[in-house]
mmCIF file as gemmi writes it, N, C-alpha and C atoms, coordinates in Angstrom:
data_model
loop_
_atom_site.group_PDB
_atom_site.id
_atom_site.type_symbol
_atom_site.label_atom_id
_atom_site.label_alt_id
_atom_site.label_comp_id
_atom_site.label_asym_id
_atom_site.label_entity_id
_atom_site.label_seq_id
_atom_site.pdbx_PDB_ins_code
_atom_site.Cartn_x
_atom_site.Cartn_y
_atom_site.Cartn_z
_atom_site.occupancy
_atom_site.B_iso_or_equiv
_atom_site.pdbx_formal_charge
_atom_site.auth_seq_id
_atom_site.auth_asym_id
_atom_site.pdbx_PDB_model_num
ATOM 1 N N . UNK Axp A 1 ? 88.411 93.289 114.931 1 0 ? 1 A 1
ATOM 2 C CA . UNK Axp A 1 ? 88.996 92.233 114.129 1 0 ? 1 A 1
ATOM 3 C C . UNK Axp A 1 ? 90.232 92.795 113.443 1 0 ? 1 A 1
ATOM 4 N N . UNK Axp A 2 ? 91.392 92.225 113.559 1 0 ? 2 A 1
ATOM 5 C CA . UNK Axp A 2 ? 92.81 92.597 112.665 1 0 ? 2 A 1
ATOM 6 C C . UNK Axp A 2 ? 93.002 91.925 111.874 1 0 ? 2 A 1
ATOM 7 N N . UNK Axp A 3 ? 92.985 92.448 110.538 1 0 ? 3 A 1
ATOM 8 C CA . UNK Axp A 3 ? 92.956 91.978 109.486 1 0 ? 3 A 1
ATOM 9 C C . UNK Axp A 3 ? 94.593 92.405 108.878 1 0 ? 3 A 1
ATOM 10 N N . UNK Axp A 4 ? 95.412 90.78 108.756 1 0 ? 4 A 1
ATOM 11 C CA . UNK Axp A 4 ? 96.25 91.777 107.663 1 0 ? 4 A 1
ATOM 12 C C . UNK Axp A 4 ? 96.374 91.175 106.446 1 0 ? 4 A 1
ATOM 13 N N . UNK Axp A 5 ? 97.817 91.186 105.707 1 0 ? 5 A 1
ATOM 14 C CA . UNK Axp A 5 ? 98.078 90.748 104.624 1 0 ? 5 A 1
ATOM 15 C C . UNK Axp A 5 ? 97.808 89.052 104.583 1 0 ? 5 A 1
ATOM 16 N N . UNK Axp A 6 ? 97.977 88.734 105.566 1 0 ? 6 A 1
ATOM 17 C CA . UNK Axp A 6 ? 98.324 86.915 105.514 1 0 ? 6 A 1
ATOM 18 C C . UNK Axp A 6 ? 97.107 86.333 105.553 1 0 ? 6 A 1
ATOM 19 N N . UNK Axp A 7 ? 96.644 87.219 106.628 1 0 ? 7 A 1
ATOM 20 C CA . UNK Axp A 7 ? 95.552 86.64 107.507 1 0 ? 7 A 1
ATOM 21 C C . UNK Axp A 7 ? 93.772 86.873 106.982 1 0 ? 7 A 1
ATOM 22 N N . UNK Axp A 8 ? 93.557 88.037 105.903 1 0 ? 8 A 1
ATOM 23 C CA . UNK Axp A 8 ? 92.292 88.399 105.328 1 0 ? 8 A 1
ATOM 24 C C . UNK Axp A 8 ? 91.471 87.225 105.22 1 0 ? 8 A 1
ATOM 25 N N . UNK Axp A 9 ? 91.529 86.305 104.368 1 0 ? 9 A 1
ATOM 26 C CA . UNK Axp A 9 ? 91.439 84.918 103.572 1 0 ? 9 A 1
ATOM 27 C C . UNK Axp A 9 ? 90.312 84.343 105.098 1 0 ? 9 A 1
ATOM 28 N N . UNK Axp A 10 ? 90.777 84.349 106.006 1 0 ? 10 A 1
ATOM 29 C CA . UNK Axp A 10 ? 90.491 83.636 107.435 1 0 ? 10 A 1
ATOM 30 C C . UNK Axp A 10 ? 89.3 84.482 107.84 1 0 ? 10 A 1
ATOM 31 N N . UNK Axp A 11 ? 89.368 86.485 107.933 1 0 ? 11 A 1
ATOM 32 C CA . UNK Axp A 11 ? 89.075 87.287 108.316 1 0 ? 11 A 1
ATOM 33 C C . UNK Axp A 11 ? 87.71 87.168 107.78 1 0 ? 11 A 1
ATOM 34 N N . UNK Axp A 12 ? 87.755 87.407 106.498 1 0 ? 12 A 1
ATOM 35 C CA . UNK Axp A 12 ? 86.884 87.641 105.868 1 0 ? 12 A 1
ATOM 36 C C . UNK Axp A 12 ? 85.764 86.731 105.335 1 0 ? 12 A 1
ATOM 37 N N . UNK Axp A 13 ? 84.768 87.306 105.509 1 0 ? 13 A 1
ATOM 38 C CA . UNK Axp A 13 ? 83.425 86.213 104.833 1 0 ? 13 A 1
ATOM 39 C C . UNK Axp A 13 ? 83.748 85.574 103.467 1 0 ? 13 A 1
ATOM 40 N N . UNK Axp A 14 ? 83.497 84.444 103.276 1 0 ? 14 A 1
ATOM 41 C CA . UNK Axp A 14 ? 83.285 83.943 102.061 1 0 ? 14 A 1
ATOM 42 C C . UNK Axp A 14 ? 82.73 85.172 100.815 1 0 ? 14 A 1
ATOM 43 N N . UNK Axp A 15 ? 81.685 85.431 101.038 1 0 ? 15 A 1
ATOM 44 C CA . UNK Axp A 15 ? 80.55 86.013 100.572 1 0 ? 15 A 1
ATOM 45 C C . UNK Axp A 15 ? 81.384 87.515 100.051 1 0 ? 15 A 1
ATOM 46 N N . UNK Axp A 16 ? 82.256 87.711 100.824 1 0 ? 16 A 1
ATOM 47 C CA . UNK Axp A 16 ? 83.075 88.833 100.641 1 0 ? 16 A 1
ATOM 48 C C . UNK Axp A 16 ? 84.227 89.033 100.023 1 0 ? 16 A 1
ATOM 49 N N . UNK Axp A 17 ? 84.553 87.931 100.063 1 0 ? 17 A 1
ATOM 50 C CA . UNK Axp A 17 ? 85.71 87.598 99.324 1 0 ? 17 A 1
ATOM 51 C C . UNK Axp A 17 ? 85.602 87.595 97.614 1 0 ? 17 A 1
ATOM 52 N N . UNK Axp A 18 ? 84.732 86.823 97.526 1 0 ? 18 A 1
ATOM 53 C CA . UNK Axp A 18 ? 84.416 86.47 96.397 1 0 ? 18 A 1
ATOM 54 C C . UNK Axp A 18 ? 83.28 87.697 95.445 1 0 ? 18 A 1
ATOM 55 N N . UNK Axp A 19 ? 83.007 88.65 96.048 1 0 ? 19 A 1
ATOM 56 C CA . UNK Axp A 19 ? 82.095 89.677 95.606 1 0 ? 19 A 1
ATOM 57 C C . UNK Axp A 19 ? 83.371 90.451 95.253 1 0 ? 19 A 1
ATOM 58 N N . UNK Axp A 20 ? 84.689 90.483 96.377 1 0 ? 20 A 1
ATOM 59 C CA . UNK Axp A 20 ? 85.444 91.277 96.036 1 0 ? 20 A 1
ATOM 60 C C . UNK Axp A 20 ? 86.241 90.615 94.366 1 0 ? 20 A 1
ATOM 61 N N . UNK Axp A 21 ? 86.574 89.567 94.441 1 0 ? 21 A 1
ATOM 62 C CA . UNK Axp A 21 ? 86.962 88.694 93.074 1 0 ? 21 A 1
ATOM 63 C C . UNK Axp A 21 ? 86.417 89.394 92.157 1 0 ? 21 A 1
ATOM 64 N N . UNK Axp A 22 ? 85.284 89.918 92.214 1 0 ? 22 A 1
ATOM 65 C CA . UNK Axp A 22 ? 84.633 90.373 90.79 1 0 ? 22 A 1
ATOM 66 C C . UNK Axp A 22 ? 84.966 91.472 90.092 1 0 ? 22 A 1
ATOM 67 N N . UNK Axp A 23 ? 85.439 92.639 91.396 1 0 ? 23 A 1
ATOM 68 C CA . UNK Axp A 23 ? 85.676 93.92 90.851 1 0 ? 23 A 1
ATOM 69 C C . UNK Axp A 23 ? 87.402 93.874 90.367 1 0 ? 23 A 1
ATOM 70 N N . UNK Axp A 24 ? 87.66 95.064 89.861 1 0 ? 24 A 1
ATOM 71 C CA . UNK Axp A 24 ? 88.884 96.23 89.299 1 0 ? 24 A 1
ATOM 72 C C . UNK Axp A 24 ? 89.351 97.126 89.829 1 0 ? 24 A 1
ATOM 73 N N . UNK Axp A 25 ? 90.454 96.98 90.145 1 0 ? 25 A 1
ATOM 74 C CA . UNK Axp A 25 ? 91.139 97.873 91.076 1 0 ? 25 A 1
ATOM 75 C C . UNK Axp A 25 ? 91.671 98.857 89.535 1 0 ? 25 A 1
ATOM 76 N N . UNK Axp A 26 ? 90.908 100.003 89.099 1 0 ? 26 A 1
ATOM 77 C CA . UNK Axp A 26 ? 91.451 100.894 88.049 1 0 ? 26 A 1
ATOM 78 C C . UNK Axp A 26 ? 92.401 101.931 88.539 1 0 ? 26 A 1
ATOM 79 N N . UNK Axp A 27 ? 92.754 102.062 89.496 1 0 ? 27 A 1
ATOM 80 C CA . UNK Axp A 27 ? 94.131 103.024 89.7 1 0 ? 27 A 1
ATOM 81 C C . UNK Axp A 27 ? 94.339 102.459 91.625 1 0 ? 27 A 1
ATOM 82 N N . UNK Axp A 28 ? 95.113 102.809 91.432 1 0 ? 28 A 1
ATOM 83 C CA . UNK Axp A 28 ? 95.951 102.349 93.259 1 0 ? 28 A 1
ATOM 84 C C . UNK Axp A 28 ? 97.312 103.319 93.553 1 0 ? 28 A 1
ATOM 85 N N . UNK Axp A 29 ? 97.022 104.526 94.203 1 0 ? 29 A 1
ATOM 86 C CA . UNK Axp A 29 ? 97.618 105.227 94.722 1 0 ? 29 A 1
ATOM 87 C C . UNK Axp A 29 ? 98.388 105.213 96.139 1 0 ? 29 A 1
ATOM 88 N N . UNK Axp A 30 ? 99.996 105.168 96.446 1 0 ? 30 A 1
ATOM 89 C CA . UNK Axp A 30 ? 100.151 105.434 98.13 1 0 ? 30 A 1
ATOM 90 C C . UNK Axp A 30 ? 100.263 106.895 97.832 1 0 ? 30 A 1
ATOM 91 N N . UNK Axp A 31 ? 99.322 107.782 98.813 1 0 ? 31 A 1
ATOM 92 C CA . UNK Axp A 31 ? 99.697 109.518 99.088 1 0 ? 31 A 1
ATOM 93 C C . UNK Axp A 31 ? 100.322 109.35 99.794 1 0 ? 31 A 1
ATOM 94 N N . UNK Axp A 32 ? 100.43 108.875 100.944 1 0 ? 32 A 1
ATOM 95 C CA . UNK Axp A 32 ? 101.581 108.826 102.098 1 0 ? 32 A 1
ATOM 96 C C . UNK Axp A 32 ? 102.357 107.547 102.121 1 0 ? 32 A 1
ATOM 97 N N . UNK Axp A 33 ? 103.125 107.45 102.934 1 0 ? 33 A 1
ATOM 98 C CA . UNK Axp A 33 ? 103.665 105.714 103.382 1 0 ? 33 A 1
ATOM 99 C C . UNK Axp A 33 ? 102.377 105.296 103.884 1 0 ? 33 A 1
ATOM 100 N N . UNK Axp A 34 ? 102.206 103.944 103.879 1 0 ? 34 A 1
ATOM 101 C CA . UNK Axp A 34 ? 101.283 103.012 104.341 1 0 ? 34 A 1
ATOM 102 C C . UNK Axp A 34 ? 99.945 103.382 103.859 1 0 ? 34 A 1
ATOM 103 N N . UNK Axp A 35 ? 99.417 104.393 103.164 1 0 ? 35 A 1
ATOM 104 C CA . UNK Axp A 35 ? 98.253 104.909 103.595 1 0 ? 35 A 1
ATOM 105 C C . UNK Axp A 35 ? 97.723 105.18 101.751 1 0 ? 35 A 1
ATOM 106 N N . UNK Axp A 36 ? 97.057 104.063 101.294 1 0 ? 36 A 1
ATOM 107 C CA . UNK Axp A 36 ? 96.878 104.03 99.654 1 0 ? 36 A 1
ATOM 108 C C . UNK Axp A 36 ? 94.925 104.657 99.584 1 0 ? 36 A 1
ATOM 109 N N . UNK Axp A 37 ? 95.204 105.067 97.924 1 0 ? 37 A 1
ATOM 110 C CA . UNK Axp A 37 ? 93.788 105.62 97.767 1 0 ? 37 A 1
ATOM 111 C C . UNK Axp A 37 ? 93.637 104.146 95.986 1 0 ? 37 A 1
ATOM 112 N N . UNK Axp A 38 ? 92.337 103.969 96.151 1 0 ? 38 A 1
ATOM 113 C CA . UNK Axp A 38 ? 92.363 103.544 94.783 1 0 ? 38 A 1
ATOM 114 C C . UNK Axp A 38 ? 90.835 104.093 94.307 1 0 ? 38 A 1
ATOM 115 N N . UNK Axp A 39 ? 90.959 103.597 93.498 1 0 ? 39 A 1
ATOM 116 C CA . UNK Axp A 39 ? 89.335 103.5 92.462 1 0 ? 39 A 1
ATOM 117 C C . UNK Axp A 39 ? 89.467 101.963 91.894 1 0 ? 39 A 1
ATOM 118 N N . UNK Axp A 40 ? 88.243 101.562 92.42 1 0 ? 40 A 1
ATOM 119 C CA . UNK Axp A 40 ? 87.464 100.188 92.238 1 0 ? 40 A 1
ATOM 120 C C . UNK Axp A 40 ? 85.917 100.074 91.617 1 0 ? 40 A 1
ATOM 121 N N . UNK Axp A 41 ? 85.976 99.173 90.436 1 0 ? 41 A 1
ATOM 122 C CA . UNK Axp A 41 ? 85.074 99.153 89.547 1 0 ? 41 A 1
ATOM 123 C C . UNK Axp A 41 ? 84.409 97.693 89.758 1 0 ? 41 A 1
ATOM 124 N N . UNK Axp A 42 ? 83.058 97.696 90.226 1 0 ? 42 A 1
ATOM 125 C CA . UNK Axp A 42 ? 82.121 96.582 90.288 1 0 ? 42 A 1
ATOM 126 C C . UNK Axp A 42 ? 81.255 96.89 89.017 1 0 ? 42 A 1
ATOM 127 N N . UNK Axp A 43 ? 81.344 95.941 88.004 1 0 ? 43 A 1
ATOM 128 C CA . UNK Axp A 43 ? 80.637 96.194 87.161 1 0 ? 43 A 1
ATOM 129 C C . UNK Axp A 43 ? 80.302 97.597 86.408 1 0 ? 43 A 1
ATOM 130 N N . UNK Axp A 44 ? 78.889 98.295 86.624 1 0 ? 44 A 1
ATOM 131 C CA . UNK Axp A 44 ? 79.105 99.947 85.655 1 0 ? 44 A 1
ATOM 132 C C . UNK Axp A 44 ? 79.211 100.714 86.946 1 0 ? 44 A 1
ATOM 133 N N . UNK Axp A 45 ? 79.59 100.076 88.447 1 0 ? 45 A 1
ATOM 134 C CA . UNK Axp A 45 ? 79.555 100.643 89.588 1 0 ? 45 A 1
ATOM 135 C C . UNK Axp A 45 ? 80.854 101.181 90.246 1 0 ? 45 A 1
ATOM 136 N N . UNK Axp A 46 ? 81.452 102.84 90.328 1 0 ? 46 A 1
ATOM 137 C CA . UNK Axp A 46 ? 83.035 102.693 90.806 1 0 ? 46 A 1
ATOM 138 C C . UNK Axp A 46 ? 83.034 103.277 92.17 1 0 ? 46 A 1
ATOM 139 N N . UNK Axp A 47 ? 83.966 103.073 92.806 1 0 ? 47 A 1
ATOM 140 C CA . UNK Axp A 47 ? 84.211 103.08 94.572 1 0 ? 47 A 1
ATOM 141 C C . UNK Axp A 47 ? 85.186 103.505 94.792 1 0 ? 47 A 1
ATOM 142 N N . UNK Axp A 48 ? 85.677 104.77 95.614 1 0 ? 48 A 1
ATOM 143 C CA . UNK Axp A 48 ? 86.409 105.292 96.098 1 0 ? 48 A 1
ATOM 144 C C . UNK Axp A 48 ? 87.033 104.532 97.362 1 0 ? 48 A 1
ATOM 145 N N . UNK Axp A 49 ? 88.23 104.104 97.93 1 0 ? 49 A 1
ATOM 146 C CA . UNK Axp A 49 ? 88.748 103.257 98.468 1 0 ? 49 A 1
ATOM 147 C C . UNK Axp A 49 ? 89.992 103.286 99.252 1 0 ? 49 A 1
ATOM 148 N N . UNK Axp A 50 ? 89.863 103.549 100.427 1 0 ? 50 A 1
ATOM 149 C CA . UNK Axp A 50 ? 91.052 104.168 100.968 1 0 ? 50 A 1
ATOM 150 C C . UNK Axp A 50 ? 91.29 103.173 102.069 1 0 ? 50 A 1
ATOM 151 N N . UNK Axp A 51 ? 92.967 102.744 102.329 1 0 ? 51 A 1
ATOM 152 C CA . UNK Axp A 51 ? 93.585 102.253 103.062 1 0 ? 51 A 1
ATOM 153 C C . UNK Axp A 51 ? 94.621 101.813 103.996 1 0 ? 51 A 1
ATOM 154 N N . UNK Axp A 52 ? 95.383 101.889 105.235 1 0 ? 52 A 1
ATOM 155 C CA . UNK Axp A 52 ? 96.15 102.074 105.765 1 0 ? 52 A 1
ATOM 156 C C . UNK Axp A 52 ? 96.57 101.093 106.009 1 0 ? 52 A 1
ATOM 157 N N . UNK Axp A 53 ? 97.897 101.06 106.215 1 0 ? 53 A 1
ATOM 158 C CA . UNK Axp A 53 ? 98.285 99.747 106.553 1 0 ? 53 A 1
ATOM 159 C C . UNK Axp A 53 ? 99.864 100.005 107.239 1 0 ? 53 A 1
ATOM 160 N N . UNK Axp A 54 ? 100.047 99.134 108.239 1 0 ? 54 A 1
ATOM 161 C CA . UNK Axp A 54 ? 100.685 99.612 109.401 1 0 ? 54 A 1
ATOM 162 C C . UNK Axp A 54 ? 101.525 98.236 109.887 1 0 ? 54 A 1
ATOM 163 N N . UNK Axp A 55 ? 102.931 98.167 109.355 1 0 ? 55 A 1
ATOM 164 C CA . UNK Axp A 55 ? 103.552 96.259 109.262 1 0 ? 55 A 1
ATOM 165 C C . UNK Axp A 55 ? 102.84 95.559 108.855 1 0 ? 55 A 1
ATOM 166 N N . UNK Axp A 56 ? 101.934 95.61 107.638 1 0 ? 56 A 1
ATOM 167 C CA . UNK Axp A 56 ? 101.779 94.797 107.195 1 0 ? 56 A 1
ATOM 168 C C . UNK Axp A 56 ? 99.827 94.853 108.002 1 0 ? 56 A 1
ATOM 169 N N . UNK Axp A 57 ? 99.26 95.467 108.856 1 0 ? 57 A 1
ATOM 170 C CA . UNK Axp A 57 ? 98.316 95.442 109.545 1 0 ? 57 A 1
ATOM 171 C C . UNK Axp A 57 ? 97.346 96.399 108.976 1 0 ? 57 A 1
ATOM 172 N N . UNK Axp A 58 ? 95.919 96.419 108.398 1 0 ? 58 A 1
ATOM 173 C CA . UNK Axp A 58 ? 94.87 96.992 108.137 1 0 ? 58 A 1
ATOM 174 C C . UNK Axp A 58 ? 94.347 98.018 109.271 1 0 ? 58 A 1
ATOM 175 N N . UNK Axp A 59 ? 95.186 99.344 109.563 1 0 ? 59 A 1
ATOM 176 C CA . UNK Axp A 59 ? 94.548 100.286 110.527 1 0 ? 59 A 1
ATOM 177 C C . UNK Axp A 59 ? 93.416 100.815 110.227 1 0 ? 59 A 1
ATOM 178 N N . UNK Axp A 60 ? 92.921 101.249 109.332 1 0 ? 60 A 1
ATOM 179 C CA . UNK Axp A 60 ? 91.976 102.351 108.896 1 0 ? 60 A 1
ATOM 180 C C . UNK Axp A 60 ? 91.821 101.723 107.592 1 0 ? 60 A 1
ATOM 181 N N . UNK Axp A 61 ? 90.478 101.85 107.023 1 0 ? 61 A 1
ATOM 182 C CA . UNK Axp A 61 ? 89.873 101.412 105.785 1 0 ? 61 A 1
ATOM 183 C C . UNK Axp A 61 ? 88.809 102.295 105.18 1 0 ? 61 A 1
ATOM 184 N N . UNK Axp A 62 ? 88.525 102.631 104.833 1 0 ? 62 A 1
ATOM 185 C CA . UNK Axp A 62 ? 86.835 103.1 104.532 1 0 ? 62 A 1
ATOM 186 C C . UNK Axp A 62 ? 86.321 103.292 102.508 1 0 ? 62 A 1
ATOM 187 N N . UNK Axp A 63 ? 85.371 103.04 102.728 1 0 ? 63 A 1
ATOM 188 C CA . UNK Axp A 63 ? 85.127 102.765 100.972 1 0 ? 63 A 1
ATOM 189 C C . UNK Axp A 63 ? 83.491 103.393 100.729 1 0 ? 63 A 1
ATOM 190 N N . UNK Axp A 64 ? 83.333 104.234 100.01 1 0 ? 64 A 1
ATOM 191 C CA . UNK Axp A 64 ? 81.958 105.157 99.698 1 0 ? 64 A 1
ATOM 192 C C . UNK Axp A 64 ? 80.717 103.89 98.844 1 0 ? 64 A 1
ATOM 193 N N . UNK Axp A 65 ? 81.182 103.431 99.203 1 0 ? 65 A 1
ATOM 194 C CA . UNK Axp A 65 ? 80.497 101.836 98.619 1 0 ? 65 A 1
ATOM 195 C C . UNK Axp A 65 ? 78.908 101.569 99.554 1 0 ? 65 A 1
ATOM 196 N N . UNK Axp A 66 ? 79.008 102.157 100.652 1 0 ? 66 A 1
ATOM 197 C CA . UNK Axp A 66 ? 77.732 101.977 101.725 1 0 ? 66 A 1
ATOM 198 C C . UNK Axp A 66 ? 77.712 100.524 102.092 1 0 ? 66 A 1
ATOM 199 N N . UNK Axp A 67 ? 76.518 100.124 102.066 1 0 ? 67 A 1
ATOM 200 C CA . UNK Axp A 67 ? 76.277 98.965 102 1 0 ? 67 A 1
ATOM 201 C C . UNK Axp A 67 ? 76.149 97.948 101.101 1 0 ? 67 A 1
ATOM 202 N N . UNK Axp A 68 ? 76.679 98.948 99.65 1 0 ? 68 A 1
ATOM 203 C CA . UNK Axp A 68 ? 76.372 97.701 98.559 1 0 ? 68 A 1
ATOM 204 C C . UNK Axp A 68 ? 76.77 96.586 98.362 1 0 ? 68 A 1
C-alpha cells in the first residue's frame, strides 16, 4: 500500500486515524533529507517514530509502539 501526503486520509483505517488524533508529536526531527525521527505521546504512553519520505511518498516507517 503507498501511502503519501495527499492520499493517507483514503489509506488509512478510520480506527487509525482517529487513535492517531489523540496523540503528541513532542519533538520531530529530519537527521537526513526525507528521513524524520520524532517522539509521540499517547496519553502517559511515548513512541519512538521514524519516517521516510521520498516526493512526497511514505518509503520506510517503523514505530516501537508494537501492536498497541
Amino acid at each position: 500500500m503507498e501511502i503519501t501526503i495527499k492520499n493517507y486520509k483514503a489509506k488509512l483505517s478510520i480506527e487509525t486515524i482517529k487513535r492517531s488524533q489523540r496523540c503528541q508529536v513532542r519533538e520531530c526531527d529530519e537527521i537526513s533529507p526525507g528521513d524524520f525521527e520524532s517522539y509521540v505521546d499517547e496519553l502517559d504512553k511515548s513512541y519512538d517514530v521514524r519516517l521516510a519520505l521520498e516526493k512526497n511518498t511514505v518509503t520506510t516507517h517503523s514505530c516501537d509502539c508494537g501492536n498497541a
